[in-house]
Amino acid sequence: VLTAEDKKLIQQTWGKLGGAEEEIGAEALLRMFHSYLPTKTYFPHFDLSPGSDQIRGHGKKVVAALGNAIKNLDNLSQALSELSNLHAYNLRVDPVNFKAGRGMGTDAKPRFSLQFLSQCLQVTLATRLGKEYSPEVHSAVDKFMSAVAAVLAEKYR
Amino acid sequence: LPRLLIVYPWTQRFFDNFGNLSSPTAIIGNPKVRAHGKKVLTSFGEAIKNLDNLKGTYSKLSELHCERLHVDPENFRLLGDILVIVLAAHFGKDFTPACQATWQKLVGLVAHALAHKYH
């Protein structure tokens, strides 16, 4: 549950990005495609090389949606409801992604692929904010991204 | 390690005897937490020197975490992701996508090696 303090930290952090939001979106996506290869399967129609116009365009969309969510932290469900429908019914991004591994056996855990985007967005923010990406900020952003993922997954079934 | 305890507070269950974990400030300043964080990272250093034999390197630690500490291996993944973020904050731009990809692989493999002896 996002506390008042969390919400403040999230809004403050977003405020620090000073117009670089688009680049951040593109970078987060690029990192995700590099670190989590299965995520590329949702973008066969994209040029996935660094600097690609499509990645920039899509990164911009993602960041705009997150920015909107941040302005509506008290009602994420509604703010993200169209996106939720889109991801569930049209895009059908797999909410359960078994970790690709070498014979994982009992330690294979289902992972929501939006968690990969969350990790990569956080890495991108951390590289830019350095020390300012404190444990408290980290915690607030992580909670926020989990809440976003939960809303997007609401409509799956 | 302090971040793990702050961002995923349920992980504190493994550190009951570490003293004051009541707030982020307390956790960050807690000497036992810092000392343990150092242990964990030192062990990562060992892994990096033995990249061809992670399972061997972590064999004893795996048994320890399973048989004595009873840690759910999912926690290793959480710590791995946190380590990647800490590195990103530390190295800034130098922590490129390619660098991150390699480290995500490494933390995944370490988590796997640590879980290997579970039964």
Short mmCIF file of N, CA and C in Angstrom, two decimals, chain A residues 27 30-31 34-36 99 102-104 106-107 109 111 115 119-120 122-123 126-131 133-136 138-139 142, chain B residues 3 6-8 24-25 28 72-74 77 80-82 84-85 88-89 92-93 95-98 100-101 104 108-109 111-112 115:
data_model
loop_
_atom_site.label_atom_id
_atom_site.label_comp_id
_atom_site.label_asym_id
_atom_site.label_seq_id
_atom_site.Cartn_x
_atom_site.Cartn_y
_atom_site.Cartn_z
N GLU A 27 15.54 4.20 -22.66
CA GLU A 27 16.65 3.45 -22.04
C GLU A 27 16.13 2.25 -21.25
N LEU A 30 15.28 -0.43 -23.65
CA LEU A 30 16.49 -1.03 -24.22
C LEU A 30 17.14 -2.00 -23.24
N ARG A 31 17.22 -1.56 -21.97
CA ARG A 31 17.81 -2.42 -20.93
C ARG A 31 17.00 -3.70 -20.79
N HIS A 34 17.74 -6.09 -23.49
CA HIS A 34 19.07 -6.67 -23.33
C HIS A 34 19.12 -7.74 -22.25
N SER A 35 18.46 -7.44 -21.12
CA SER A 35 18.59 -8.33 -19.96
C SER A 35 17.57 -9.45 -19.95
N TYR A 36 16.44 -9.22 -20.56
CA TYR A 36 15.35 -10.20 -20.48
C TYR A 36 14.86 -10.51 -21.89
N LYS A 99 11.00 -18.13 -15.20
CA LYS A 99 12.36 -17.65 -15.42
C LYS A 99 13.09 -18.66 -16.30
N ARG A 102 18.71 -22.81 -16.49
CA ARG A 102 19.29 -24.11 -16.79
C ARG A 102 18.74 -25.11 -15.79
N GLY A 103 17.75 -25.88 -16.24
CA GLY A 103 17.16 -26.90 -15.37
C GLY A 103 16.81 -26.37 -14.00
N MET A 104 15.95 -25.40 -13.93
CA MET A 104 15.68 -24.72 -12.65
C MET A 104 14.99 -25.62 -11.64
N THR A 106 12.81 -27.07 -8.89
CA THR A 106 11.88 -26.54 -7.90
C THR A 106 12.06 -25.05 -7.66
N ASP A 107 13.18 -24.46 -8.07
CA ASP A 107 13.31 -23.05 -7.78
C ASP A 107 12.83 -22.15 -8.91
N LYS A 109 10.37 -19.84 -10.49
CA LYS A 109 9.24 -19.10 -9.93
C LYS A 109 8.57 -18.32 -11.04
N ARG A 111 7.19 -15.22 -12.82
CA ARG A 111 7.48 -13.79 -12.69
C ARG A 111 6.62 -13.02 -13.66
N GLN A 115 7.48 -6.97 -14.22
CA GLN A 115 8.53 -6.81 -13.21
C GLN A 115 9.87 -6.53 -13.86
N GLN A 119 12.27 -3.42 -12.99
CA GLN A 119 13.69 -3.51 -12.63
C GLN A 119 14.50 -2.58 -13.54
N CYS A 120 14.24 -2.62 -14.83
CA CYS A 120 15.04 -1.83 -15.77
C CYS A 120 14.77 -0.34 -15.63
N GLN A 122 14.01 1.08 -12.84
CA GLN A 122 14.71 1.47 -11.61
C GLN A 122 16.21 1.58 -11.84
N VAL A 123 16.77 0.66 -12.61
CA VAL A 123 18.20 0.76 -12.91
C VAL A 123 18.48 2.07 -13.65
N ALA A 126 18.32 4.84 -11.24
CA ALA A 126 19.46 4.80 -10.33
C ALA A 126 20.72 5.32 -11.00
N THR A 127 20.93 4.99 -12.28
CA THR A 127 22.14 5.48 -12.94
C THR A 127 22.12 6.99 -13.04
N ARG A 128 20.92 7.58 -13.14
CA ARG A 128 20.85 9.04 -13.25
C ARG A 128 20.85 9.74 -11.91
N LEU A 129 20.25 9.10 -10.90
CA LEU A 129 20.11 9.78 -9.62
C LEU A 129 21.19 9.43 -8.62
N GLY A 130 21.95 8.39 -8.88
CA GLY A 130 23.05 8.00 -7.99
C GLY A 130 22.59 7.89 -6.56
N LYS A 131 23.32 8.60 -5.67
CA LYS A 131 23.00 8.52 -4.24
C LYS A 131 21.57 8.90 -3.93
N TYR A 133 19.04 8.03 -5.28
CA TYR A 133 18.15 6.87 -5.35
C TYR A 133 18.33 6.08 -4.06
N SER A 134 17.90 6.72 -2.98
CA SER A 134 18.11 6.17 -1.65
C SER A 134 17.23 4.94 -1.43
N PRO A 135 17.49 4.19 -0.35
CA PRO A 135 16.62 3.06 -0.04
C PRO A 135 15.15 3.45 0.06
N GLU A 136 14.87 4.64 0.63
CA GLU A 136 13.46 5.05 0.77
C GLU A 136 12.83 5.31 -0.59
N HIS A 138 13.88 4.11 -3.47
CA HIS A 138 13.87 2.79 -4.11
C HIS A 138 12.62 2.03 -3.69
N SER A 139 12.37 2.03 -2.38
CA SER A 139 11.22 1.32 -1.86
C SER A 139 9.91 1.88 -2.43
N ASP A 142 9.56 1.03 -6.14
CA ASP A 142 9.30 -0.40 -6.30
C ASP A 142 7.83 -0.70 -5.99
N ARG B 3 19.02 -2.24 1.97
CA ARG B 3 17.94 -2.02 1.01
C ARG B 3 16.97 -3.18 0.95
N ILE B 6 14.67 -2.90 3.71
CA ILE B 6 13.77 -1.73 3.63
C ILE B 6 12.74 -1.91 2.52
N VAL B 7 13.21 -2.33 1.35
CA VAL B 7 12.29 -2.43 0.20
C VAL B 7 11.37 -3.65 0.33
N TYR B 8 11.89 -4.73 0.91
CA TYR B 8 11.08 -5.94 1.09
C TYR B 8 11.08 -6.30 2.56
N PRO B 24 13.96 2.79 8.36
CA PRO B 24 15.07 2.81 7.40
C PRO B 24 16.36 3.36 8.01
N THR B 25 16.23 4.42 8.79
CA THR B 25 17.44 5.00 9.40
C THR B 25 18.12 4.00 10.33
N ILE B 28 19.77 1.24 8.21
CA ILE B 28 20.98 1.68 7.51
C ILE B 28 22.13 1.84 8.49
N ASP B 72 13.79 -18.90 1.95
CA ASP B 72 13.13 -19.17 0.66
C ASP B 72 14.02 -18.62 -0.46
N PRO B 73 14.40 -19.46 -1.43
CA PRO B 73 15.31 -19.02 -2.49
C PRO B 73 14.81 -17.80 -3.28
N GLU B 74 13.52 -17.56 -3.23
CA GLU B 74 13.01 -16.35 -3.90
C GLU B 74 13.74 -15.11 -3.39
N ARG B 77 16.74 -13.97 -5.36
CA ARG B 77 16.44 -13.19 -6.56
C ARG B 77 16.23 -11.74 -6.18
N GLY B 80 19.48 -10.11 -5.51
CA GLY B 80 20.20 -9.93 -6.76
C GLY B 80 19.75 -8.69 -7.50
N ASP B 81 18.43 -8.51 -7.60
CA ASP B 81 17.91 -7.33 -8.30
C ASP B 81 18.32 -6.06 -7.57
N ILE B 82 18.32 -6.11 -6.24
CA ILE B 82 18.71 -4.93 -5.47
C ILE B 82 20.18 -4.62 -5.71
N VAL B 84 21.89 -5.16 -8.34
CA VAL B 84 22.01 -4.52 -9.66
C VAL B 84 21.66 -3.04 -9.57
N ILE B 85 20.61 -2.72 -8.83
CA ILE B 85 20.21 -1.31 -8.70
C ILE B 85 21.27 -0.51 -7.95
N ALA B 88 23.99 0.23 -10.25
CA ALA B 88 23.57 1.27 -11.19
C ALA B 88 23.72 2.65 -10.56
N ALA B 89 23.27 2.78 -9.31
CA ALA B 89 23.36 4.07 -8.62
C ALA B 89 24.82 4.45 -8.43
N GLY B 92 26.46 4.92 -12.32
CA GLY B 92 25.82 5.87 -13.22
C GLY B 92 25.85 5.39 -14.66
N LYS B 93 26.17 6.33 -15.57
CA LYS B 93 26.15 6.02 -17.01
C LYS B 93 26.99 4.81 -17.38
N PHE B 95 27.16 2.08 -16.12
CA PHE B 95 26.42 0.83 -15.99
C PHE B 95 25.48 0.71 -17.18
N THR B 96 26.08 0.36 -18.31
CA THR B 96 25.35 0.33 -19.58
C THR B 96 24.34 -0.81 -19.62
N PRO B 97 23.44 -0.79 -20.62
CA PRO B 97 22.52 -1.93 -20.77
C PRO B 97 23.25 -3.26 -20.88
N ALA B 98 24.38 -3.27 -21.60
CA ALA B 98 25.10 -4.53 -21.75
C ALA B 98 25.66 -4.99 -20.40
N GLN B 100 24.43 -4.21 -17.46
CA GLN B 100 23.32 -4.66 -16.64
C GLN B 100 22.93 -6.08 -17.02
N ALA B 101 22.86 -6.34 -18.33
CA ALA B 101 22.43 -7.67 -18.79
C ALA B 101 23.34 -8.74 -18.22
N GLN B 104 22.68 -9.10 -14.49
CA GLN B 104 21.42 -9.79 -14.20
C GLN B 104 21.63 -11.30 -14.36
N GLY B 108 21.41 -14.05 -11.30
CA GLY B 108 20.51 -15.19 -11.51
C GLY B 108 21.23 -16.50 -11.27
N LEU B 109 22.48 -16.58 -11.77
CA LEU B 109 23.25 -17.81 -11.61
C LEU B 109 23.64 -18.03 -10.15
N ALA B 111 21.96 -16.94 -7.57
CA ALA B 111 20.73 -17.35 -6.87
C ALA B 111 20.47 -18.83 -7.12
N HIS B 112 20.70 -19.25 -8.34
CA HIS B 112 20.48 -20.64 -8.70
C HIS B 112 21.45 -21.55 -7.94
N ALA B 115 20.50 -21.98 -4.42
CA ALA B 115 19.31 -22.79 -4.23
C ALA B 115 19.56 -24.26 -4.54
#
